[in-house]
Tab-separated table of C-alpha atoms and ligand atoms in Angstrom:
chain	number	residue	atom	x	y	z
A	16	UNK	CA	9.029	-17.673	-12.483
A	17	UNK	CA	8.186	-14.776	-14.648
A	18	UNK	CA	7.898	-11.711	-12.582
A	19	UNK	CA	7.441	-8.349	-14.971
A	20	UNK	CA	8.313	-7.519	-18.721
A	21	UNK	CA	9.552	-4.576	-17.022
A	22	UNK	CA	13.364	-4.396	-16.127
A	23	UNK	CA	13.257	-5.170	-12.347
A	24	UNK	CA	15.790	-2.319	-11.587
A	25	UNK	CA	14.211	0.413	-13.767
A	26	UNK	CA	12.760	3.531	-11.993
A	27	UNK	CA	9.536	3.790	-12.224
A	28	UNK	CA	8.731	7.685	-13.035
A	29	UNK	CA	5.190	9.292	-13.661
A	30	UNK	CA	5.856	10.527	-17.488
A	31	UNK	CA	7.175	6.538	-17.958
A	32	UNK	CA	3.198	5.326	-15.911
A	33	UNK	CA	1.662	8.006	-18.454
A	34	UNK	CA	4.183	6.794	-21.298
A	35	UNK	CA	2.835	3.124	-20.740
A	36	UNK	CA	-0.739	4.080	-21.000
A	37	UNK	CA	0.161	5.401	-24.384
A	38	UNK	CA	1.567	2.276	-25.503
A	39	UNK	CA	-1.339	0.258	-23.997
A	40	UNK	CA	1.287	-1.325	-21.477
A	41	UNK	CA	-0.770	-2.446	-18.445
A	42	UNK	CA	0.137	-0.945	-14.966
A	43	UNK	CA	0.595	-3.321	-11.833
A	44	UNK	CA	0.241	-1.335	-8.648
A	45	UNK	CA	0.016	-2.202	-5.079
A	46	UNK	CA	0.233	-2.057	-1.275
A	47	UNK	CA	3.048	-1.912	0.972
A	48	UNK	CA	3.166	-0.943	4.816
A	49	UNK	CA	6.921	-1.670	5.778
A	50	UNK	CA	9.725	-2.518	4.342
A	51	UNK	CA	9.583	-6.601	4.045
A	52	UNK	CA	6.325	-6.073	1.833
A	53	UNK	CA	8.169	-3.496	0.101
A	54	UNK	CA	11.190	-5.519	-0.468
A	55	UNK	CA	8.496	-8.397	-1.885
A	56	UNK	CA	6.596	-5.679	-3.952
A	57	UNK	CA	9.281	-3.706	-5.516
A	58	UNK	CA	10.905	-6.219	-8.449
A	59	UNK	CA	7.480	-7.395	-9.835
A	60	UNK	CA	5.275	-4.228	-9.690
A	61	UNK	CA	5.590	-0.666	-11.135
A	62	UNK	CA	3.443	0.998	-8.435
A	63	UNK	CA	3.779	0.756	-4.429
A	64	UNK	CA	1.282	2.478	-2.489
A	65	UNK	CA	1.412	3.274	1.231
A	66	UNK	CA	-2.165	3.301	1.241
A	67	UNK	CA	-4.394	4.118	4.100
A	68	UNK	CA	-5.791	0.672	3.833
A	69	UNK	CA	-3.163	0.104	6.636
A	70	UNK	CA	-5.819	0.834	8.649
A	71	UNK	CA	-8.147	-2.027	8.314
A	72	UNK	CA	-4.914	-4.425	6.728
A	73	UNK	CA	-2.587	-4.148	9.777
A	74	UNK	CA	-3.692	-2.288	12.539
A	75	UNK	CA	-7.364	-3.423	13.351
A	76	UNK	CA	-9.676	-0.666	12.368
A	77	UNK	CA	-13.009	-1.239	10.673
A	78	UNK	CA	-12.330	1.481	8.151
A	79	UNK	CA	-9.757	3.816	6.975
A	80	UNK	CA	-11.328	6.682	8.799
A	81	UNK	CA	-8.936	6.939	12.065
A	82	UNK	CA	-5.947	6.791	10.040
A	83	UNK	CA	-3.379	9.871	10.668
A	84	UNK	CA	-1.080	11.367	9.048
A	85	UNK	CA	1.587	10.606	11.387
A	86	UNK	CA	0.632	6.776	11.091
A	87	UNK	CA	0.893	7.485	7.435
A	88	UNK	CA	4.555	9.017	7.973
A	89	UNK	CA	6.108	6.287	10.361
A	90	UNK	CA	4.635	3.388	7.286
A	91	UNK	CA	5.969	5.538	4.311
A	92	UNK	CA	8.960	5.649	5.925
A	93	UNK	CA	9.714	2.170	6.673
A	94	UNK	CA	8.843	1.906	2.570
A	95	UNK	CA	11.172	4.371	1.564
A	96	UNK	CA	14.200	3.185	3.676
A	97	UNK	CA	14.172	-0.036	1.265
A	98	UNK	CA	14.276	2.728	-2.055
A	99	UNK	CA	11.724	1.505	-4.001
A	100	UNK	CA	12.490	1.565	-8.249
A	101	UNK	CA	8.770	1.319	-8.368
A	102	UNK	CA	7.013	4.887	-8.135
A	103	UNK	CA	6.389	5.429	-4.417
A	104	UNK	CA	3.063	6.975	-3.827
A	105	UNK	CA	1.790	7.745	-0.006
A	106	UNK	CA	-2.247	8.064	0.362
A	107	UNK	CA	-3.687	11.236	2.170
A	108	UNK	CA	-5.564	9.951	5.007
A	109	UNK	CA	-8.789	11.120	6.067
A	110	UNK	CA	-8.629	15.043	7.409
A	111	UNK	CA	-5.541	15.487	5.973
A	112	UNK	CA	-6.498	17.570	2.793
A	113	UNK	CA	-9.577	19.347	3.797
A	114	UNK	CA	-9.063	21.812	6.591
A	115	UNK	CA	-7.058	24.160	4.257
A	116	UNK	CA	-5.054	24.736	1.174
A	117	UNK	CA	-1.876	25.186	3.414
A	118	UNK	CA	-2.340	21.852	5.940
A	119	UNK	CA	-2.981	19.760	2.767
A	120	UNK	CA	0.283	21.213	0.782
A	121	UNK	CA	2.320	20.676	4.700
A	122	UNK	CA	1.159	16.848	4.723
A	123	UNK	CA	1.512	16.020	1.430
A	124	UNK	CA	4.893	18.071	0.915
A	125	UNK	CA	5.649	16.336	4.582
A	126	UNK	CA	5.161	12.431	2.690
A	127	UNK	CA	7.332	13.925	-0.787
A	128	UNK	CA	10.270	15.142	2.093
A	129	UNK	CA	10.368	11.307	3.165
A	130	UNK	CA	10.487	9.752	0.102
A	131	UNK	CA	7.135	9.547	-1.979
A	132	UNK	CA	7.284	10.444	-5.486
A	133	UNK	CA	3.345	11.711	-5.152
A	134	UNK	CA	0.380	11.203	-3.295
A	135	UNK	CA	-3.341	9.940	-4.283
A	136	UNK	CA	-6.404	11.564	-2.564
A	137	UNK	CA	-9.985	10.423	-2.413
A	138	UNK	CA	-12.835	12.590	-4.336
A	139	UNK	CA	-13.916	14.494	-7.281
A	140	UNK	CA	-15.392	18.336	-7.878
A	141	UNK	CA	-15.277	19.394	-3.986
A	142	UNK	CA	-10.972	18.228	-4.152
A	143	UNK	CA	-10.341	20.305	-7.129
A	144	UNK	CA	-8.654	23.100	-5.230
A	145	UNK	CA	-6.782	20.713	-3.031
A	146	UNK	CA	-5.394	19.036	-6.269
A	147	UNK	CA	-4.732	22.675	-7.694
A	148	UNK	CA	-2.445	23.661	-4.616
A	149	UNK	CA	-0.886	20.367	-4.880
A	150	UNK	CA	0.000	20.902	-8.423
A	151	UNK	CA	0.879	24.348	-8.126
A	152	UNK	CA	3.592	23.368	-5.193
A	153	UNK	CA	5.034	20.421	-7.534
A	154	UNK	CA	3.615	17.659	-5.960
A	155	UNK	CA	2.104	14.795	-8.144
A	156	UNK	CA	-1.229	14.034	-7.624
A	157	UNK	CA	-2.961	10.460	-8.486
A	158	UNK	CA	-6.775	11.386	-7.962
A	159	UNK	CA	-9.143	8.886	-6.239
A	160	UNK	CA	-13.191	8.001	-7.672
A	161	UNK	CA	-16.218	5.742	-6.847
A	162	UNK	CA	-16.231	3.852	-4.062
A	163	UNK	CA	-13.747	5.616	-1.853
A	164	UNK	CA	-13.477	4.528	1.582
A	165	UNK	CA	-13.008	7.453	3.022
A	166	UNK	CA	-16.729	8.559	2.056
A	167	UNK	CA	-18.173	5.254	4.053
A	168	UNK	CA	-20.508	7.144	5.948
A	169	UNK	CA	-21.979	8.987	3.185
A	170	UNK	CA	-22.107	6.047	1.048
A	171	UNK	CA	-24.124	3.816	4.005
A	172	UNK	CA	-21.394	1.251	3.664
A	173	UNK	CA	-18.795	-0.411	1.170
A	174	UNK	CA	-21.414	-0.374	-2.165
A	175	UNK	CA	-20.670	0.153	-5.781
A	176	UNK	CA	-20.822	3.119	-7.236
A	177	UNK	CA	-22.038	4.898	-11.098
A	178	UNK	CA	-24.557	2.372	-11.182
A	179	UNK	CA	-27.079	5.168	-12.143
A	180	UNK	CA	-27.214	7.873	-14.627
A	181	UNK	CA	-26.883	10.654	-12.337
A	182	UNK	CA	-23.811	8.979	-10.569
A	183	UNK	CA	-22.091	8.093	-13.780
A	184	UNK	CA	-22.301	11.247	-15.633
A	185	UNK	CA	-20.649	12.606	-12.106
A	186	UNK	CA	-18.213	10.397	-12.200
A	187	UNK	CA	-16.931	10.882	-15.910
A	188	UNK	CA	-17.599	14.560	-15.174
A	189	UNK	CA	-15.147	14.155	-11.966
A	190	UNK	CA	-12.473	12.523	-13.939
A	191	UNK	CA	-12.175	14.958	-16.599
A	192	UNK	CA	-12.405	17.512	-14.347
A	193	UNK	CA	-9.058	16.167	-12.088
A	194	UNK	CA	-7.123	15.832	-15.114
A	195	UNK	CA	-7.819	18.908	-15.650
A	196	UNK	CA	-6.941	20.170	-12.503
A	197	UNK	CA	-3.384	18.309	-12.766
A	198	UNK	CA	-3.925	14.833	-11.742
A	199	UNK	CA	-1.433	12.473	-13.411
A	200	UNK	CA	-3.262	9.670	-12.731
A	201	UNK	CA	-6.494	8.475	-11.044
A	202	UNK	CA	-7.642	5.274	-8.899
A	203	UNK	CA	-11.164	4.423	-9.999
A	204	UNK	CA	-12.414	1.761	-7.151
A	205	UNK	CA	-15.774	-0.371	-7.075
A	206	UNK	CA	-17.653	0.587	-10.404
A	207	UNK	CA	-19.060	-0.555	-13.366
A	208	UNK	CA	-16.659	-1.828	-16.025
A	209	UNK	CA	-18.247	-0.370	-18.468
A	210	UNK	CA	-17.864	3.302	-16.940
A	211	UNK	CA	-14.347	2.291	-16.129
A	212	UNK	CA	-13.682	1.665	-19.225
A	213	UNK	CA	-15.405	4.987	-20.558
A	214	UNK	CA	-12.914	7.290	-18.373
A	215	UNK	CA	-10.049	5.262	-19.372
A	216	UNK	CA	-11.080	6.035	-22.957
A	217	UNK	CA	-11.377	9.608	-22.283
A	218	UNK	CA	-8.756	10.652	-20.195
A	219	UNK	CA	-4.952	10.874	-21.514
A	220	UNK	CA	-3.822	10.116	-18.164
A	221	UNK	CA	-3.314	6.479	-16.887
A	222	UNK	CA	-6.644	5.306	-14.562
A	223	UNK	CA	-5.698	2.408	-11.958
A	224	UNK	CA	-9.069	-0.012	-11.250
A	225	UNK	CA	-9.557	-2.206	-8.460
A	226	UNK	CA	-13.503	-3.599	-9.066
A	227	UNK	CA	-13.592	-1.643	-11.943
A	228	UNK	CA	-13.070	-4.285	-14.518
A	229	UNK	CA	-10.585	-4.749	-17.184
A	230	UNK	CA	-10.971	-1.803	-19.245
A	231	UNK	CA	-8.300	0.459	-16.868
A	232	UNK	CA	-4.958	1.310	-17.871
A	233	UNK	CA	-3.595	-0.823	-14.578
A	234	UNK	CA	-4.706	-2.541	-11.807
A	235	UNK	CA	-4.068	-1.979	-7.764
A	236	UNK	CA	-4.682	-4.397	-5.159
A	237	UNK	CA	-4.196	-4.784	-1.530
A	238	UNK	CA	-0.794	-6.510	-1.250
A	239	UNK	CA	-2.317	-8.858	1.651
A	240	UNK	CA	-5.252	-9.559	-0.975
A	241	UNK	CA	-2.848	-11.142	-3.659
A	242	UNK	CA	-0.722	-13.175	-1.109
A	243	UNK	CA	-3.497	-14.362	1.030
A	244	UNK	CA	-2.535	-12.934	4.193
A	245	UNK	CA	-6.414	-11.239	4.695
A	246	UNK	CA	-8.446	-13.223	7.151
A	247	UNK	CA	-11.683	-13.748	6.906
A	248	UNK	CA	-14.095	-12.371	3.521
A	249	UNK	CA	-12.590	-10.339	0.762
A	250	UNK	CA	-14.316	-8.676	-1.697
A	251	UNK	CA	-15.423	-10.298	-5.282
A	252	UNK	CA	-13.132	-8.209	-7.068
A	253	UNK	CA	-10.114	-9.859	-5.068
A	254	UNK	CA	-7.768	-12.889	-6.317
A	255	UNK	CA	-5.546	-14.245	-4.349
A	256	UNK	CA	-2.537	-15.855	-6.029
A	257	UNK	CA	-1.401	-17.825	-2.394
A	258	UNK	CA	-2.892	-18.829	0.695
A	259	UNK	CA	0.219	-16.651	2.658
A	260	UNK	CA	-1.877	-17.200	5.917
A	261	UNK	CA	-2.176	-20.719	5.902
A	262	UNK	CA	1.439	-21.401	5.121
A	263	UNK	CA	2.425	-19.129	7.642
A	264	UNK	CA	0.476	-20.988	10.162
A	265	UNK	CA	1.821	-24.290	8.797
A	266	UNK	CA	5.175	-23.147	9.042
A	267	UNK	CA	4.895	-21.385	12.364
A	268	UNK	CA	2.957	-24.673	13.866
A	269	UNK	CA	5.856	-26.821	12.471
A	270	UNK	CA	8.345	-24.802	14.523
A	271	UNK	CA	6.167	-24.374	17.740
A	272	UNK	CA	5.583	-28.802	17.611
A	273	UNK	CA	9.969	-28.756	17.049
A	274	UNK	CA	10.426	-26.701	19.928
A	275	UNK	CA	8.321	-28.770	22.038
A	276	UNK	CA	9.617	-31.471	21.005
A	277	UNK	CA	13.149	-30.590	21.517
A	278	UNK	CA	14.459	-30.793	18.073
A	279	UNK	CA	14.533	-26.935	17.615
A	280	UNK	CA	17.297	-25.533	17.666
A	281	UNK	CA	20.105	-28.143	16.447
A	282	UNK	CA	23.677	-27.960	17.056
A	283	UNK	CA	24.556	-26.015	14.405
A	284	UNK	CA	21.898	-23.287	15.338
A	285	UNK	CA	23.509	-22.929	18.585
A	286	UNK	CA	26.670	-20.862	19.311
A	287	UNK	CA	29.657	-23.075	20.882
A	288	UNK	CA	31.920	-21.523	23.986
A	289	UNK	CA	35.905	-21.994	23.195
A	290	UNK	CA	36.814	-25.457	23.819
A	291	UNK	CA	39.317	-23.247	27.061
A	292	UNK	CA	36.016	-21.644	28.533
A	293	UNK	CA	33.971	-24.983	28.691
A	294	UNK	CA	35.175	-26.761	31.854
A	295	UNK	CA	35.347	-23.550	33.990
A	296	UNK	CA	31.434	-22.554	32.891
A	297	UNK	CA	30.128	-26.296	33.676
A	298	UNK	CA	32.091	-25.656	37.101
A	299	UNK	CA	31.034	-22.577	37.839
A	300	UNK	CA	28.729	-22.018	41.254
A	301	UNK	CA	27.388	-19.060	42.666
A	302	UNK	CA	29.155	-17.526	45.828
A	303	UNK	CA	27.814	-17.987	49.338
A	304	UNK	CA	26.320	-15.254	50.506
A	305	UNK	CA	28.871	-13.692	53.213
A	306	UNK	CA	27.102	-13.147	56.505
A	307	UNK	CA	25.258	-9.948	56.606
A	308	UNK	CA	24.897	-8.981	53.216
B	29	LIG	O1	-5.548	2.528	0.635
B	29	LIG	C1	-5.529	1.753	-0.331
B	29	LIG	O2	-5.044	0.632	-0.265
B	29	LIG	C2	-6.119	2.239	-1.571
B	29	LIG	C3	-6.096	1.319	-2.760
B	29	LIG	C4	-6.966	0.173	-2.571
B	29	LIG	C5	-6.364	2.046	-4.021
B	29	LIG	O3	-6.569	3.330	-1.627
């Protein structure tokens, strides 16, 4: 099985992600939650996010909107028990970085205090200052463009983006604009390859695509996406490499027929009293009640 060309116990820093855009190296990013995806995730890729995506992945919500930052907290931190090599990066949720300079720098400082090496926000010209206090307070920022979830209302649903002039000019204009401001990276979700692929060529700094075609330094994907665990439809830009729900169903279906038919567990996964204590359990009776208790 080949997993990455990486060494699986190298850290993962963000001057080696900008190093490896330099070389052309492609980046391999995505999702964890807790810490058995992590433990899954962290040999193979060089980017785990604890994206808001938990949301709508894992706890039932029809978009990313309700997610808080203490949900964000009590996942990251279940991911950063397990010490990730791979660069740990926790996703601002919705609310978290646009009340005021000092709640953003609190919430994202608050995700860097348990364990994230940076954080990604959604949005473009009206972040800038956001990103700027970030930077300023030494916190690494991966920036966030196109279709960004957050922005589903304003949008009028889950659509591509840059698709004409005026939105692609914005959108190059945008990602120029959060390099500038700092950004040492920047997610570019659900646009046209081609505009992808312009960004990528202008920016120094590494861009991560997911719908956004091949032309992007690295790719992210939903870790439930690539294993097969999402029910129901996915988007075209997903691949899944497994069908993880169906063999968990398979497996979980095999044990559930085994226990009704009595062949789960088997002696030897069952714990055996002392040969001394065996007789005097398989004798053993309740007491009589005494009389007036
Ligand atoms: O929350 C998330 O999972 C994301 C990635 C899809 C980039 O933002």
């Amino acid at each position: 099985m080949s997993h990455t060309p990486q060494s699986p116990t190298q850290r993962v820093t963000i001057p080696l992600v900008q190093q490896w855009k330099e070389e052309g190296r492609r980046i391999a990013m995505t999702t964890a939650y807790d810490a058995v995806a992590a433990r899954i995730a962290d040999p193979i890729v060089d980017i785990i996010l604890v994206g808001d995506s938990v949301g709508n992945v894992c706890l039932g919500f029809d978009n990313t909107l309700p997610v808080s930052v203490s949900m964000i907290n009590h996942h990251l931190e279940a991911v950063a028990r397990t010490r990730p090599r791979a660069l740990l990066i926790a996703d601002m949720p919705f609310l978290s970085f646009h009340v005021s300079r000092e709640e953003t720098i609190r919430n994202a400082g608050g995700f860097l205090q348990r364990g994230a090496d940076a954080v990604k926000l959604e949005g473009g010209a009206n972040r800038l200052d956001m990103v700027r206090a970030l930077v300023d307070c030494e916190i690494p920022v991966m920036g966030h463009l196109g279709l960004t979830p957050q922005s589903v209302n304003v949008m009028g649903g889950f659509k591509v983006q840059g698709r004409t002039a005026t939105d692609a000019f914005r959108l190059l204009e945008d990602a120029h604009r959060l390099e500038e401001a700092g950004c040492f990276a920047l997610v570019l979700e659900g646009i046209p390859a081609e505009l992808a692929a312009r960004a990528t060529e202008i920016l120094k700094i590494p861009t991560i695509g997911i719908g956004a075609g091949l032309g992007c330094s690295g790719q992210v994907l939903v870790f439930h996406d690539v294993v097969g665990l999402t029910d129901g439809k996915t988007p075209k830009f997903v691949r899944a490499y497994s069908n993880g729900f169906q063999l968990m169903q398979e497996a979980l279906s095999r044990w559930a027929t085994d226990v009704r038919d009595g062949t789960f567990p088997r002696g030897q996964e069952s714990y055996r009293l002392p040969d001394a204590l065996k007789e005097l359990v398989a004798n053993w009776t309740p007491h009589e009640p005494t009389s007036g208790s």
